[in-house]
Structure formats: structure tokens, C-alpha cells
Amino acid sequence: MKAKSLPPAIAGEPFVDAREAAYTMNLPMYFLTHAQQRDRLAIPFYRLGRAVRFKLSELADWQRVQGGLPSPAAAGSEVLDA
């Protein structure tokens, strides 16, 4: 049986777990570990079985688009315009 190779995008950069991603990117860990925060902030991630993994280059791009590090207060509440 022949082993299938991974697509170039997946094979090129290693996946990291939430702890390593949070430490490297200087993000609060709950941004990466809580599904609600990942969805609300549109954080790019991959699900490998039950594990959630990240690519550091995609997180860096996400931070640039966000204009830097979102504040934890802004992530937990919606701002309403009057």
C-alpha cells in the first residue's frame, strides 16, 4: 500500500498546539483553546481528529489583519453603537 503525501500547503509548515501558538504569538491562551473565541475572532485553525492545531504564519497574518493583538475585554463583549 502506497502512503499518500500531504498537500504542499500542509506539508510545508508544521502545526503547533495552542500552548506553543499562544506563547510564540503573545496571545491569551483562551483565544486559541475556547471554540467560541476562535469563532468570534475568526482565528485560523485546523482540527486533526480531536486536536486543534495552528500554523504560526497564518496566526501572524491574522494578527496583521486585526491590527495587532485584540484586547481580552473586546473579545469578550460586543460593542454597541448608540
mmCIF file of N, CA and C in Angstrom:
data_model
loop_
_atom_site.group_PDB
_atom_site.id
_atom_site.type_symbol
_atom_site.label_atom_id
_atom_site.label_comp_id
_atom_site.label_asym_id
_atom_site.label_seq_id
_atom_site.Cartn_x
_atom_site.Cartn_y
_atom_site.Cartn_z
ATOM 1 N N MET A 1 0.849 -1.178 0.000
ATOM 2 C CA MET A 1 0.000 0.000 0.000
ATOM 3 C C MET A 1 0.888 1.232 0.000
ATOM 4 N N LYS A 2 0.589 2.151 -0.858
ATOM 5 C CA LYS A 2 1.379 3.362 -1.015
ATOM 6 C C LYS A 2 0.874 4.455 -0.075
ATOM 7 N N ALA A 3 1.799 5.098 0.634
ATOM 8 C CA ALA A 3 1.416 6.190 1.539
ATOM 9 C C ALA A 3 1.103 7.435 0.731
ATOM 10 N N LYS A 4 0.057 8.126 1.120
ATOM 11 C CA LYS A 4 -0.308 9.366 0.439
ATOM 12 C C LYS A 4 0.514 10.509 1.012
ATOM 13 N N SER A 5 0.972 11.376 0.120
ATOM 14 C CA SER A 5 1.714 12.544 0.598
ATOM 15 C C SER A 5 0.732 13.665 0.911
ATOM 16 N N LEU A 6 1.125 14.508 1.831
ATOM 17 C CA LEU A 6 0.284 15.642 2.201
ATOM 18 C C LEU A 6 0.349 16.710 1.125
ATOM 19 N N PRO A 7 -0.716 17.493 0.956
ATOM 20 C CA PRO A 7 -0.668 18.612 0.019
ATOM 21 C C PRO A 7 0.450 19.572 0.413
ATOM 22 N N PRO A 8 1.029 20.310 -0.552
ATOM 23 C CA PRO A 8 2.152 21.210 -0.255
ATOM 24 C C PRO A 8 1.871 22.200 0.863
ATOM 25 N N ALA A 9 0.661 22.747 0.942
ATOM 26 C CA ALA A 9 0.355 23.738 1.978
ATOM 27 C C ALA A 9 0.446 23.119 3.370
ATOM 28 N N ILE A 10 0.061 21.868 3.497
ATOM 29 C CA ILE A 10 0.093 21.211 4.797
ATOM 30 C C ILE A 10 1.495 20.688 5.102
ATOM 31 N N ALA A 11 2.185 20.161 4.089
ATOM 32 C CA ALA A 11 3.494 19.560 4.307
ATOM 33 C C ALA A 11 4.575 20.595 4.586
ATOM 34 N N GLY A 12 4.405 21.843 4.143
ATOM 35 C CA GLY A 12 5.455 22.847 4.255
ATOM 36 C C GLY A 12 5.707 23.370 5.650
ATOM 37 N N GLU A 13 4.700 23.683 6.390
ATOM 38 C CA GLU A 13 4.845 24.304 7.710
ATOM 39 C C GLU A 13 4.270 23.378 8.774
ATOM 40 N N PRO A 14 4.983 23.205 9.871
ATOM 41 C CA PRO A 14 4.456 22.316 10.911
ATOM 42 C C PRO A 14 3.283 22.947 11.655
ATOM 43 N N PHE A 15 2.421 22.097 12.153
ATOM 44 C CA PHE A 15 1.331 22.544 13.006
ATOM 45 C C PHE A 15 1.852 22.679 14.430
ATOM 46 N N VAL A 16 1.296 23.626 15.172
ATOM 47 C CA VAL A 16 1.653 23.789 16.581
ATOM 48 C C VAL A 16 0.376 23.727 17.409
ATOM 49 N N ASP A 17 0.528 23.367 18.680
ATOM 50 C CA ASP A 17 -0.633 23.313 19.560
ATOM 51 C C ASP A 17 -0.928 24.701 20.125
ATOM 52 N N ALA A 18 -2.009 24.807 20.877
ATOM 53 C CA ALA A 18 -2.449 26.104 21.401
ATOM 54 C C ALA A 18 -1.417 26.717 22.334
ATOM 55 N N ARG A 19 -0.773 25.905 23.147
ATOM 56 C CA ARG A 19 0.206 26.431 24.100
ATOM 57 C C ARG A 19 1.385 27.080 23.372
ATOM 58 N N GLU A 20 1.928 26.380 22.389
ATOM 59 C CA GLU A 20 3.065 26.927 21.648
ATOM 60 C C GLU A 20 2.655 28.151 20.835
ATOM 61 N N ALA A 21 1.470 28.105 20.224
ATOM 62 C CA ALA A 21 0.993 29.242 19.434
ATOM 63 C C ALA A 21 0.773 30.467 20.315
ATOM 64 N N ALA A 22 0.155 30.283 21.471
ATOM 65 C CA ALA A 22 -0.098 31.406 22.378
ATOM 66 C C ALA A 22 1.209 32.017 22.857
ATOM 67 N N TYR A 23 2.174 31.181 23.212
ATOM 68 C CA TYR A 23 3.465 31.669 23.696
ATOM 69 C C TYR A 23 4.214 32.414 22.591
ATOM 70 N N THR A 24 4.279 31.818 21.410
ATOM 71 C CA THR A 24 5.033 32.402 20.307
ATOM 72 C C THR A 24 4.406 33.693 19.799
ATOM 73 N N MET A 25 3.077 33.728 19.710
ATOM 74 C CA MET A 25 2.390 34.882 19.137
ATOM 75 C C MET A 25 1.963 35.896 20.192
ATOM 76 N N ASN A 26 2.257 35.618 21.460
ATOM 77 C CA ASN A 26 1.899 36.509 22.567
ATOM 78 C C ASN A 26 0.381 36.754 22.610
ATOM 79 N N LEU A 27 -0.358 35.660 22.550
ATOM 80 C CA LEU A 27 -1.823 35.708 22.602
ATOM 81 C C LEU A 27 -2.300 35.061 23.895
ATOM 82 N N PRO A 28 -3.437 35.510 24.417
ATOM 83 C CA PRO A 28 -4.021 34.799 25.556
ATOM 84 C C PRO A 28 -4.386 33.375 25.127
ATOM 85 N N MET A 29 -4.073 32.412 25.942
ATOM 86 C CA MET A 29 -4.297 31.021 25.567
ATOM 87 C C MET A 29 -5.772 30.717 25.314
ATOM 88 N N TYR A 30 -6.670 31.377 26.038
ATOM 89 C CA TYR A 30 -8.092 31.076 25.847
ATOM 90 C C TYR A 30 -8.592 31.510 24.470
ATOM 91 N N PHE A 31 -7.901 32.442 23.801
ATOM 92 C CA PHE A 31 -8.265 32.787 22.421
ATOM 93 C C PHE A 31 -8.179 31.538 21.549
ATOM 94 N N LEU A 32 -7.220 30.684 21.836
ATOM 95 C CA LEU A 32 -6.953 29.521 21.000
ATOM 96 C C LEU A 32 -7.622 28.250 21.508
ATOM 97 N N THR A 33 -7.873 28.158 22.800
ATOM 98 C CA THR A 33 -8.439 26.927 23.354
ATOM 99 C C THR A 33 -9.961 26.924 23.418
ATOM 100 N N HIS A 34 -10.594 28.071 23.446
ATOM 101 C CA HIS A 34 -12.057 28.133 23.522
ATOM 102 C C HIS A 34 -12.647 28.311 22.125
ATOM 103 N N ALA A 35 -13.471 27.378 21.721
ATOM 104 C CA ALA A 35 -14.059 27.400 20.379
ATOM 105 C C ALA A 35 -14.840 28.684 20.127
ATOM 106 N N GLN A 36 -15.541 29.177 21.137
ATOM 107 C CA GLN A 36 -16.327 30.401 20.971
ATOM 108 C C GLN A 36 -15.421 31.586 20.633
ATOM 109 N N GLN A 37 -14.276 31.682 21.284
ATOM 110 C CA GLN A 37 -13.341 32.775 20.996
ATOM 111 C C GLN A 37 -12.744 32.623 19.603
ATOM 112 N N ARG A 38 -12.364 31.397 19.231
ATOM 113 C CA ARG A 38 -11.808 31.174 17.884
ATOM 114 C C ARG A 38 -12.815 31.592 16.827
ATOM 115 N N ASP A 39 -14.073 31.228 17.015
ATOM 116 C CA ASP A 39 -15.109 31.579 16.045
ATOM 117 C C ASP A 39 -15.366 33.078 16.022
ATOM 118 N N ARG A 40 -15.489 33.686 17.183
ATOM 119 C CA ARG A 40 -15.782 35.113 17.273
ATOM 120 C C ARG A 40 -14.671 35.952 16.643
ATOM 121 N N LEU A 41 -13.430 35.547 16.873
ATOM 122 C CA LEU A 41 -12.288 36.308 16.375
ATOM 123 C C LEU A 41 -11.811 35.839 15.006
ATOM 124 N N ALA A 42 -12.435 34.805 14.463
ATOM 125 C CA ALA A 42 -12.076 34.240 13.157
ATOM 126 C C ALA A 42 -10.607 33.831 13.112
ATOM 127 N N ILE A 43 -10.162 33.144 14.156
ATOM 128 C CA ILE A 43 -8.780 32.670 14.231
ATOM 129 C C ILE A 43 -8.645 31.422 13.362
ATOM 130 N N PRO A 44 -7.656 31.408 12.456
ATOM 131 C CA PRO A 44 -7.475 30.231 11.595
ATOM 132 C C PRO A 44 -6.936 29.041 12.398
ATOM 133 N N PHE A 45 -7.546 27.875 12.215
ATOM 134 C CA PHE A 45 -7.103 26.677 12.930
ATOM 135 C C PHE A 45 -7.435 25.444 12.107
ATOM 136 N N TYR A 46 -6.850 24.331 12.505
ATOM 137 C CA TYR A 46 -7.080 23.042 11.863
ATOM 138 C C TYR A 46 -7.476 22.046 12.937
ATOM 139 N N ARG A 47 -8.434 21.201 12.606
ATOM 140 C CA ARG A 47 -8.823 20.139 13.522
ATOM 141 C C ARG A 47 -8.241 18.838 12.963
ATOM 142 N N LEU A 48 -7.372 18.221 13.755
ATOM 143 C CA LEU A 48 -6.764 16.941 13.386
ATOM 144 C C LEU A 48 -7.280 15.901 14.377
ATOM 145 N N GLY A 49 -8.352 15.239 13.995
ATOM 146 C CA GLY A 49 -9.036 14.366 14.942
ATOM 147 C C GLY A 49 -9.698 15.241 15.993
ATOM 148 N N ARG A 50 -9.379 14.989 17.257
ATOM 149 C CA ARG A 50 -9.912 15.829 18.338
ATOM 150 C C ARG A 50 -9.001 17.001 18.649
ATOM 151 N N ALA A 51 -7.787 16.971 18.122
ATOM 152 C CA ALA A 51 -6.801 18.015 18.416
ATOM 153 C C ALA A 51 -7.028 19.246 17.539
ATOM 154 N N VAL A 52 -6.803 20.416 18.113
ATOM 155 C CA VAL A 52 -6.865 21.679 17.378
ATOM 156 C C VAL A 52 -5.431 22.162 17.222
ATOM 157 N N ARG A 53 -5.042 22.477 15.991
ATOM 158 C CA ARG A 53 -3.676 22.906 15.706
ATOM 159 C C ARG A 53 -3.694 24.187 14.885
ATOM 160 N N PHE A 54 -2.559 24.874 14.887
ATOM 161 C CA PHE A 54 -2.427 26.174 14.243
ATOM 162 C C PHE A 54 -1.150 26.225 13.427
ATOM 163 N N LYS A 55 -1.125 27.136 12.455
ATOM 164 C CA LYS A 55 0.099 27.449 11.718
ATOM 165 C C LYS A 55 0.498 28.862 12.110
ATOM 166 N N LEU A 56 1.751 29.029 12.527
ATOM 167 C CA LEU A 56 2.201 30.329 13.013
ATOM 168 C C LEU A 56 2.115 31.405 11.940
ATOM 169 N N SER A 57 2.385 31.054 10.688
ATOM 170 C CA SER A 57 2.310 32.061 9.619
ATOM 171 C C SER A 57 0.881 32.567 9.447
ATOM 172 N N GLU A 58 -0.105 31.690 9.584
ATOM 173 C CA GLU A 58 -1.500 32.108 9.459
ATOM 174 C C GLU A 58 -1.927 32.958 10.646
ATOM 175 N N LEU A 59 -1.427 32.634 11.838
ATOM 176 C CA LEU A 59 -1.733 33.466 13.007
ATOM 177 C C LEU A 59 -1.089 34.842 12.874
ATOM 178 N N ALA A 60 0.117 34.910 12.316
ATOM 179 C CA ALA A 60 0.778 36.204 12.104
ATOM 180 C C ALA A 60 -0.012 37.039 11.099
ATOM 181 N N ASP A 61 -0.487 36.416 10.025
ATOM 182 C CA ASP A 61 -1.325 37.127 9.046
ATOM 183 C C ASP A 61 -2.617 37.601 9.705
ATOM 184 N N TRP A 62 -3.219 36.749 10.521
ATOM 185 C CA TRP A 62 -4.452 37.111 11.224
ATOM 186 C C TRP A 62 -4.216 38.316 12.126
ATOM 187 N N GLN A 63 -3.093 38.341 12.849
ATOM 188 C CA GLN A 63 -2.791 39.477 13.724
ATOM 189 C C GLN A 63 -2.621 40.763 12.923
ATOM 190 N N ARG A 64 -1.978 40.678 11.764
ATOM 191 C CA ARG A 64 -1.805 41.874 10.919
ATOM 192 C C ARG A 64 -3.158 42.412 10.464
ATOM 193 N N VAL A 65 -4.038 41.530 10.050
ATOM 194 C CA VAL A 65 -5.372 41.943 9.601
ATOM 195 C C VAL A 65 -6.155 42.563 10.752
ATOM 196 N N GLN A 66 -5.987 42.016 11.951
ATOM 197 C CA GLN A 66 -6.689 42.529 13.127
ATOM 198 C C GLN A 66 -6.122 43.861 13.596
ATOM 199 N N GLY A 67 -4.958 44.242 13.108
ATOM 200 C CA GLY A 67 -4.334 45.485 13.545
ATOM 201 C C GLY A 67 -3.593 45.317 14.856
ATOM 202 N N GLY A 68 -3.085 44.128 15.109
ATOM 203 C CA GLY A 68 -2.362 43.871 16.349
ATOM 204 C C GLY A 68 -3.135 42.919 17.220
ATOM 205 N N LEU A 69 -2.791 42.887 18.465
ATOM 206 C CA LEU A 69 -3.409 41.978 19.421
ATOM 207 C C LEU A 69 -4.747 42.519 19.894
ATOM 208 N N PRO A 70 -5.845 41.775 19.676
ATOM 209 C CA PRO A 70 -7.131 42.220 20.208
ATOM 210 C C PRO A 70 -7.094 42.194 21.731
ATOM 211 N N SER A 71 -7.727 43.155 22.343
ATOM 212 C CA SER A 71 -7.738 43.188 23.805
ATOM 213 C C SER A 71 -8.695 42.123 24.327
ATOM 214 N N PRO A 72 -8.373 41.489 25.451
ATOM 215 C CA PRO A 72 -9.276 40.477 26.012
ATOM 216 C C PRO A 72 -10.663 41.029 26.316
ATOM 217 N N ALA A 73 -10.765 42.291 26.727
ATOM 218 C CA ALA A 73 -12.074 42.884 27.023
ATOM 219 C C ALA A 73 -12.916 42.977 25.759
ATOM 220 N N ALA A 74 -12.294 43.343 24.648
ATOM 221 C CA ALA A 74 -13.028 43.460 23.387
ATOM 222 C C ALA A 74 -13.460 42.090 22.883
ATOM 223 N N ALA A 75 -12.686 41.076 23.162
ATOM 224 C CA ALA A 75 -13.019 39.736 22.697
ATOM 225 C C ALA A 75 -14.202 39.154 23.452
ATOM 226 N N GLY A 76 -14.429 39.602 24.680
ATOM 227 C CA GLY A 76 -15.473 39.014 25.498
ATOM 228 C C GLY A 76 -16.799 39.725 25.441
ATOM 229 N N SER A 77 -16.840 40.908 24.841
ATOM 230 C CA SER A 77 -18.098 41.646 24.806
ATOM 231 C C SER A 77 -18.256 42.355 23.472
ATOM 232 N N GLU A 78 -19.472 42.520 23.082
ATOM 233 C CA GLU A 78 -19.783 43.236 21.849
ATOM 234 C C GLU A 78 -19.914 44.717 22.153
ATOM 235 N N VAL A 79 -19.429 45.541 21.254
ATOM 236 C CA VAL A 79 -19.541 46.985 21.421
ATOM 237 C C VAL A 79 -20.746 47.447 20.622
ATOM 238 N N LEU A 80 -21.648 48.139 21.270
ATOM 239 C CA LEU A 80 -22.847 48.631 20.607
ATOM 240 C C LEU A 80 -22.719 50.120 20.340
ATOM 241 N N ASP A 81 -23.047 50.529 19.121
ATOM 242 C CA ASP A 81 -23.049 51.954 18.783
ATOM 243 C C ASP A 81 -24.382 52.557 19.200
ATOM 244 N N ALA A 82 -24.311 53.737 19.755
ATOM 245 C CA ALA A 82 -25.538 54.395 20.213
ATOM 246 C C ALA A 82 -26.193 55.174 19.109
#
